[in-house]
Every structure is written in C-alpha cells, then in structure tokens.
mmCIF file of C-alpha atoms in Angstrom:
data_model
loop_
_atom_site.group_PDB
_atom_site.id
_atom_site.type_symbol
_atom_site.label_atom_id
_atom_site.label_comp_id
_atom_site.label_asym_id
_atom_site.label_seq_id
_atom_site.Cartn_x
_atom_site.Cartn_y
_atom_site.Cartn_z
ATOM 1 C CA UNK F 1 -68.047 -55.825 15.620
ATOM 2 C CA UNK F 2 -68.754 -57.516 19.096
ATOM 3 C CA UNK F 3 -65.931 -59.870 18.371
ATOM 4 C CA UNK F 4 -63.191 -58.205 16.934
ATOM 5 C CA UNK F 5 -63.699 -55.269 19.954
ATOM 6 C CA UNK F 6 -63.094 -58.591 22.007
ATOM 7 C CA UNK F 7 -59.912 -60.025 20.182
ATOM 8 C CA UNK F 8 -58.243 -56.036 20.317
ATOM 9 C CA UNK F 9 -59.299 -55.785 24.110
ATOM 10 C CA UNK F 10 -57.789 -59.834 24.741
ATOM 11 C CA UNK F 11 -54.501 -58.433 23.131
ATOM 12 C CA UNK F 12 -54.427 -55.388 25.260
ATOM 13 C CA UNK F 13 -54.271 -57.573 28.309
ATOM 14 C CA UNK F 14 -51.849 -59.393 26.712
ATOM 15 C CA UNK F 15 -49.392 -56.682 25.404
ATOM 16 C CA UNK F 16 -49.798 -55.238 28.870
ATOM 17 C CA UNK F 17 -49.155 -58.869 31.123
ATOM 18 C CA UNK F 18 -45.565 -58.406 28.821
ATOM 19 C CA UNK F 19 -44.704 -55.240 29.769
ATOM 20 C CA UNK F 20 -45.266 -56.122 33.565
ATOM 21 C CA UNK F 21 -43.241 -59.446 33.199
ATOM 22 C CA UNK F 22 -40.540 -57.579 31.121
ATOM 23 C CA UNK F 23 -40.585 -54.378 33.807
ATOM 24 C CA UNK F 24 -40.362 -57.319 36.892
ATOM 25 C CA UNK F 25 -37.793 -59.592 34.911
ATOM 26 C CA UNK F 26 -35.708 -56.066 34.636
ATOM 27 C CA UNK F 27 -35.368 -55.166 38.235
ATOM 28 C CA UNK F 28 -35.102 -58.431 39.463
ATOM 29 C CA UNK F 29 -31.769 -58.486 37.319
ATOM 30 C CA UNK F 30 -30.818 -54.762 38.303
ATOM 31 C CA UNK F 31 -31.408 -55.878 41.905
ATOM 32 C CA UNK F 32 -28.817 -59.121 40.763
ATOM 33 C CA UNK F 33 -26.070 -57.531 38.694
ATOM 34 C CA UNK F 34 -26.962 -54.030 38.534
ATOM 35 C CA UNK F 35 -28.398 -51.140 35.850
ATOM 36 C CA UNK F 36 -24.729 -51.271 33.727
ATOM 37 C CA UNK F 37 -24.207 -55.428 33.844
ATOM 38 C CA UNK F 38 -28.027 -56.075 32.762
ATOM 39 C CA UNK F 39 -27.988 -56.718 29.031
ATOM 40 C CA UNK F 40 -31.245 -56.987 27.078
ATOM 41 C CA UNK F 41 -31.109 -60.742 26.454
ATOM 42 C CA UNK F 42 -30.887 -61.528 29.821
ATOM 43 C CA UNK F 43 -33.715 -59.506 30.284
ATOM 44 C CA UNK F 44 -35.895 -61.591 27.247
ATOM 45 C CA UNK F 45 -34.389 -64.909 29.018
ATOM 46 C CA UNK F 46 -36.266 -63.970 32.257
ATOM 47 C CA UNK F 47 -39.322 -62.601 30.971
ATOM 48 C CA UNK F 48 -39.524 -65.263 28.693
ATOM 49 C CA UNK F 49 -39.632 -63.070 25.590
ATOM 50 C CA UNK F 50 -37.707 -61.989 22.425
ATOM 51 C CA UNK F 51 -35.274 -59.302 22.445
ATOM 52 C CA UNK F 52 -37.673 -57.819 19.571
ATOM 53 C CA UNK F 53 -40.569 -58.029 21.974
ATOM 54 C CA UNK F 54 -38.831 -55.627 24.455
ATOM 55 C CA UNK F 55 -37.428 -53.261 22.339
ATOM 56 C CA UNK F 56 -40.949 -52.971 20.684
ATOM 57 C CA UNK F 57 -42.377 -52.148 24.783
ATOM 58 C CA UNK F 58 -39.493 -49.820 25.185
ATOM 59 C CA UNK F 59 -37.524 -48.842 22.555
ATOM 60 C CA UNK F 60 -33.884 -49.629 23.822
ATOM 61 C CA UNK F 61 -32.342 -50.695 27.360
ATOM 62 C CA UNK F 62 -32.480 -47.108 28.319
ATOM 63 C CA UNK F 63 -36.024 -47.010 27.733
ATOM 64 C CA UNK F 64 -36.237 -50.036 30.332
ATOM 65 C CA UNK F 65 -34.750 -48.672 32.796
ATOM 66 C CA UNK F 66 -36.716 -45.210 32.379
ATOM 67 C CA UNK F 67 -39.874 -47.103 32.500
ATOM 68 C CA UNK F 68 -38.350 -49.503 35.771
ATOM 69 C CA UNK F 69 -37.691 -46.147 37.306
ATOM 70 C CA UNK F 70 -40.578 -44.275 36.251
ATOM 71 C CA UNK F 71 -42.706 -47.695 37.986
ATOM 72 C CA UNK F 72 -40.175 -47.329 40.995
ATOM 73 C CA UNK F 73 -40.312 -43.940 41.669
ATOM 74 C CA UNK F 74 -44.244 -43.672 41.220
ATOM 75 C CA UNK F 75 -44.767 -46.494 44.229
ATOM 76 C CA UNK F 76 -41.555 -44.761 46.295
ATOM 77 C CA UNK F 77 -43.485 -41.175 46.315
ATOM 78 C CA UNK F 78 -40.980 -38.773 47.281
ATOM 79 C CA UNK F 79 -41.934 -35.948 49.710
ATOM 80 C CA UNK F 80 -42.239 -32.609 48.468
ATOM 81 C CA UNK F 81 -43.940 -29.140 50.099
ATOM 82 C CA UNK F 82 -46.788 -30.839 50.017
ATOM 83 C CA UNK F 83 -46.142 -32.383 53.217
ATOM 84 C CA UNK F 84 -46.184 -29.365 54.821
ATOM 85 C CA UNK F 85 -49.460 -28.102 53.800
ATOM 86 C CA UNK F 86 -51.211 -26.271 56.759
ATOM 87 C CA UNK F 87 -48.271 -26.237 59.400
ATOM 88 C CA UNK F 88 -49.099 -23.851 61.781
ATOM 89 C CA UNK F 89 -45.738 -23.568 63.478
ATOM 90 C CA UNK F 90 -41.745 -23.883 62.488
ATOM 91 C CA UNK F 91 -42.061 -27.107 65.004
ATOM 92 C CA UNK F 92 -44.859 -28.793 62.784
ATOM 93 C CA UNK F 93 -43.022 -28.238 60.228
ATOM 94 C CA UNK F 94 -39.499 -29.847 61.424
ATOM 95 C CA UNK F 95 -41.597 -32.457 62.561
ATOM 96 C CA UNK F 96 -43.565 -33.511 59.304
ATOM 97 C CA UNK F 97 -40.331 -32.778 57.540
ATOM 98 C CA UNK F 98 -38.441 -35.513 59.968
ATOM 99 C CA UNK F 99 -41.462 -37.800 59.644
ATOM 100 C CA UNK F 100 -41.408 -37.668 55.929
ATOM 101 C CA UNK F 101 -38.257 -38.303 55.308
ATOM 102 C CA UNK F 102 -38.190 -41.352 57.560
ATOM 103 C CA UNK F 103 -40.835 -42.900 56.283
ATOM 104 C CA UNK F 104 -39.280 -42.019 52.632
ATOM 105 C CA UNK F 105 -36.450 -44.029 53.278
ATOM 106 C CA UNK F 106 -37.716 -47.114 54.654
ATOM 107 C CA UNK F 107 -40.171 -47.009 51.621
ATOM 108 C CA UNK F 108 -36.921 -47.600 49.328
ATOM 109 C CA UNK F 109 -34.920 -49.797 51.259
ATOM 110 C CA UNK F 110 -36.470 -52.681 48.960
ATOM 111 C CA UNK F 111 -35.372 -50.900 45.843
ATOM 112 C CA UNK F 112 -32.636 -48.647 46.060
ATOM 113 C CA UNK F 113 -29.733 -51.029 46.186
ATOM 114 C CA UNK F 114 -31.143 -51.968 42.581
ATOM 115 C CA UNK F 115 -30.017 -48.705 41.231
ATOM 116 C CA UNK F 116 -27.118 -47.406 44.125
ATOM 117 C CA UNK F 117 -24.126 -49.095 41.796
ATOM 118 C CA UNK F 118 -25.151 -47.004 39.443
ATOM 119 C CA UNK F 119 -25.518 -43.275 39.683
ATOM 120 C CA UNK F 120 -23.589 -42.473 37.115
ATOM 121 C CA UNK F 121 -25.305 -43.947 34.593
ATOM 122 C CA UNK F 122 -27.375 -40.599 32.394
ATOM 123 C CA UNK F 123 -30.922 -42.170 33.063
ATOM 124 C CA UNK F 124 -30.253 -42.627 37.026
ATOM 125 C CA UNK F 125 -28.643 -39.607 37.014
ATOM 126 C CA UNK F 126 -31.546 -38.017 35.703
ATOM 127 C CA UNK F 127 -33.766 -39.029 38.234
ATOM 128 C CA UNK F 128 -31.370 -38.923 41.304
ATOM 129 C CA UNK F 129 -31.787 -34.579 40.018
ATOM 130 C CA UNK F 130 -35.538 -34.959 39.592
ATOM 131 C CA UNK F 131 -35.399 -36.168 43.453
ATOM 132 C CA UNK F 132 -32.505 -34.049 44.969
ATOM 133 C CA UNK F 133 -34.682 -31.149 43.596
ATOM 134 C CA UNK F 134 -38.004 -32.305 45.091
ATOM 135 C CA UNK F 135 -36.579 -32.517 48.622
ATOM 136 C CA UNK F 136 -34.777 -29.074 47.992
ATOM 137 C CA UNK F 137 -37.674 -27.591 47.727
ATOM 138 C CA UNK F 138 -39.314 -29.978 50.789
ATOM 139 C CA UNK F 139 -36.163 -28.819 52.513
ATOM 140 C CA UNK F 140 -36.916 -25.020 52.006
ATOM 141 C CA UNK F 141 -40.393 -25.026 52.815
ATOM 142 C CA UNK F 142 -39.640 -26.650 56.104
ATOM 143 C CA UNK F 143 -36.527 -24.154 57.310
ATOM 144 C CA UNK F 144 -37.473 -21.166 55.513
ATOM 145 C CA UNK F 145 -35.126 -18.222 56.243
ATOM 146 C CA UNK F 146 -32.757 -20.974 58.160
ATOM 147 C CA UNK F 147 -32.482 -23.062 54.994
ATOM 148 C CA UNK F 148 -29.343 -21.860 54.355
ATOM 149 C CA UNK F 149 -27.808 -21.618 57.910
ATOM 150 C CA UNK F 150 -24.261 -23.861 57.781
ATOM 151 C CA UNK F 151 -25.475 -25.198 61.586
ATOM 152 C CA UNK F 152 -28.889 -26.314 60.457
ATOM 153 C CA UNK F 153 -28.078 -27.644 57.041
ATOM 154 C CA UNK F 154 -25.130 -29.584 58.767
ATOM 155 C CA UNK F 155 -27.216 -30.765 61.302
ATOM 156 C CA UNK F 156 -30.155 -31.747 58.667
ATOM 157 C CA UNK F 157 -27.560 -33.764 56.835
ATOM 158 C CA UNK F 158 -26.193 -35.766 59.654
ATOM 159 C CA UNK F 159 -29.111 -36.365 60.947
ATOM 160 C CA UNK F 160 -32.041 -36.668 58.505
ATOM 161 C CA UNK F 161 -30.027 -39.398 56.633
ATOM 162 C CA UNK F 162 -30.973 -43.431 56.125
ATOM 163 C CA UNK F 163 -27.691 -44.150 57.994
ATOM 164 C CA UNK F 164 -28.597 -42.599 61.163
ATOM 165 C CA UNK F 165 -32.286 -44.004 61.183
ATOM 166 C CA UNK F 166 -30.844 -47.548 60.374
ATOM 167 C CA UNK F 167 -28.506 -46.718 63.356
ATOM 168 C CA UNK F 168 -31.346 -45.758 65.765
ATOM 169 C CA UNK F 169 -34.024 -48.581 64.500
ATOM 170 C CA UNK F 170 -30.341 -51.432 64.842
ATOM 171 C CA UNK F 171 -30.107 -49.480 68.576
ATOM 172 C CA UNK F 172 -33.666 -50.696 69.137
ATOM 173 C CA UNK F 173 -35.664 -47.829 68.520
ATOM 174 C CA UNK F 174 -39.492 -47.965 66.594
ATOM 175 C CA UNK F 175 -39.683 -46.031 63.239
ATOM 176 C CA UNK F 176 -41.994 -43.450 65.225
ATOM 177 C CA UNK F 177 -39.747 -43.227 68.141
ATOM 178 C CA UNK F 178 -36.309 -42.556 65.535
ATOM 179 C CA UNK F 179 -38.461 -39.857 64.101
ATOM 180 C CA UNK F 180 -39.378 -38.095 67.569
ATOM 181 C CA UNK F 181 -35.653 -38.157 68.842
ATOM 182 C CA UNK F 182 -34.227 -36.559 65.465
ATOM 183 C CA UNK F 183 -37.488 -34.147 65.141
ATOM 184 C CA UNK F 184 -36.552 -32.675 68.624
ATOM 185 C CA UNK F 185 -32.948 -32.212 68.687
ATOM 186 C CA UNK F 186 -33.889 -29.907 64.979
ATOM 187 C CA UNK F 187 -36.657 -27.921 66.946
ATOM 188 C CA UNK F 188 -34.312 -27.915 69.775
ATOM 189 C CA UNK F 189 -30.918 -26.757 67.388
ATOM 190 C CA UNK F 190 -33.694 -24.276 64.919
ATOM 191 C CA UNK F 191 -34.899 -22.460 68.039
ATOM 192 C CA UNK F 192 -31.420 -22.021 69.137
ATOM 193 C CA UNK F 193 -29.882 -20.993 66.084
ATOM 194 C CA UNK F 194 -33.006 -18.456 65.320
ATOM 195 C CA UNK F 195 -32.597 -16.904 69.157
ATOM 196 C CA UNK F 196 -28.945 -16.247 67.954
ATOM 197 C CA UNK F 197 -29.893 -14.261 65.050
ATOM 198 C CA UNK F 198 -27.970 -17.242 62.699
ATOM 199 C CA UNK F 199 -27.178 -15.670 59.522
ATOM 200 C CA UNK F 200 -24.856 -17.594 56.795
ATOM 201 C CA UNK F 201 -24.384 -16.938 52.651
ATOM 202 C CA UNK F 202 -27.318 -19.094 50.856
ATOM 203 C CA UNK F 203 -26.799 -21.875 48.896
ATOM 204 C CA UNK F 204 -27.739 -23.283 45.714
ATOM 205 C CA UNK F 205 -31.149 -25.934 47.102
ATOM 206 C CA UNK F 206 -29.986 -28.494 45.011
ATOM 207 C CA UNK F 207 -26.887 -28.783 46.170
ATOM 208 C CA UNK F 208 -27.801 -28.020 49.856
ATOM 209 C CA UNK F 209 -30.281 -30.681 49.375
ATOM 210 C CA UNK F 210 -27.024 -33.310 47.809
ATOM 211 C CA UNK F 211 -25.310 -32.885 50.541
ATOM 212 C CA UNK F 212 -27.709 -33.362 53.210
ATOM 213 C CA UNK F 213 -28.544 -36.547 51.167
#
C-alpha cells in the first residue's frame, strides 16, 4: 500500500502546484486586461495548461475569479469589530479605527487595481458587499451613537479614504504619522459634535459605510 499512498500523495502536490499556477496566471492577466477582458484560454496559455484542466480546478471563469478573490481577500484581511476589542475610550477607538483602515489600504494597493475596472461584474460585486458590510459594522463599533451623525460620517468619508492617505504619504508624511493627523482631527470633530448634543436620522450601515468608501 506504501506505494500507491505515495503516487496519490505525489499527485496531490501536483493537482495543487496547478491550481497555484492557474490562480497566479489569472491575476497576473486581471492585473493586465482586467476581470471582463480575461478569457479562459489566455488563462491556460499562461499557466501552461488546458482549458479542460482549469475548468476541472474551477468549474467556469467565474469560479476563477471567486477562487482569485477568495485567495485575495484572505491575504488583504479586512478590518472588522474585532479591531476594537478592549477599547477603553471613544479616542482608542477612533484611533484603532484610523489605524486600521490605513494600514487596510496600503495592504491592497498591490491588488486592487486588478479588480477596480470591474465592479460591476456579479462576482466582484459580491465581494465589494461582503466588504462594505464588514467595515459597516467596523464603522459602528467605532462611533457608536455618532455613527449616524451627517458631520461625522462626512468627515469619516473624506478623510478615512485611500485618496487622502496617498495625499498625505505624496506630501511626505510616514504611514504612522498620516494615521495620527487624521485620528486627531476625528477625536477632535467626535468630541465636538458629542458636546453639541449632534443628533441626525440613522442610516442604513451599508450604505453609510459606501459612501464613506
């Protein structure tokens, strides 16, 4: 039996070296041309495999690009309550909140231009909701009963955005030092807008959380 448990576990490895070139050869090519311009032979050309051979992996090109995103989105790690897990104090909070985000963004500058052309497309779509609701819910936790104050969620979407960071880090700014300027003027704008007894009609979190995106 020693052998033939060999020759299954040798074919594992090998099945599984496919998949990875076939996943790699796929987001090279979304990175090139896009999610909508990728075809599946172009895919087999750079992995050096059939058209069969993915298909068999993944079922159709929609299952690629599940499994490219499901790879993606797995090393990305969005931020979610989590992060604020044992904040002692509304400032923590805006702080790890600011921090995470940040960090979150330069984490998919190497990848998100591979899918940005494409948003529309149902399987991007898909998990541009799964993500717009994991913040929403980051975005609550953080603000609380100010989550759906117009001041702070305008404020949290000008400011909490890859634009501005980009714009701070191109002014000369550290990564740290972006996320200590934007963390303060929150605390600063939450304390003010919570001395003022700010009151405003809530919002769906999902969309709250689109539009701050």
């Amino acid at each position: 039996m020693a052998p033939r448990t060999y020759n299954l576990g040798r074919r594992a490895e090998a099945a599984t070296a496919t998949r990875e070139r076939i996943l790699e050869a796929a987001l090279a090519l979304y990175h090139e041309r896009g999610v909508a311009a990728t075809t599946l032979a172009e895919v087999a050309r750079r992995a050096d495999v059939s058209r069969g051979t993915i298909l068999h992996h993944f079922g159709s090109a929609d299952g690629l690009l599940d499994a490219v995103l499901n790879q993606v989105v797995t090393g990305l790690d969005y931020p979610d309550e989590r992060v604020q897990a044992g904040a002692a104090t509304q400032d923590e909070r805006i702080r790890r909140y600011v921090d995470a985000m940040f960090r979150f963004y330069v984490r998919s500058e190497a990848d998100w231009p591979a899918f940005s052309r494409d948003l529309d497309h149902p399987v991007v779509k898909a998990r541009e909701a799964e993500y717009y609701a994991t913040v929403g819910r980051l975005f609550a936790a953080t603000f609380g009963d100010l989550a759906s104050d117009r001041v702070v969620g305008a404020a949290v979407r000008a400011f909490v955005n890859y634009m501005p960071l980009h714009d701070l880090r191109a002014a000369g700014l550290s990564l740290d030092e972006s996320i200590d300027v934007v963390a303060r003027t929150l605390i600063a704008l939450v304390r003010q807008r919570r001395a003022a007894g700010a009151d405003s009609p809530p919002k769906d979190a999902e969309q709250a959380s689109k539009e701050r995106a």
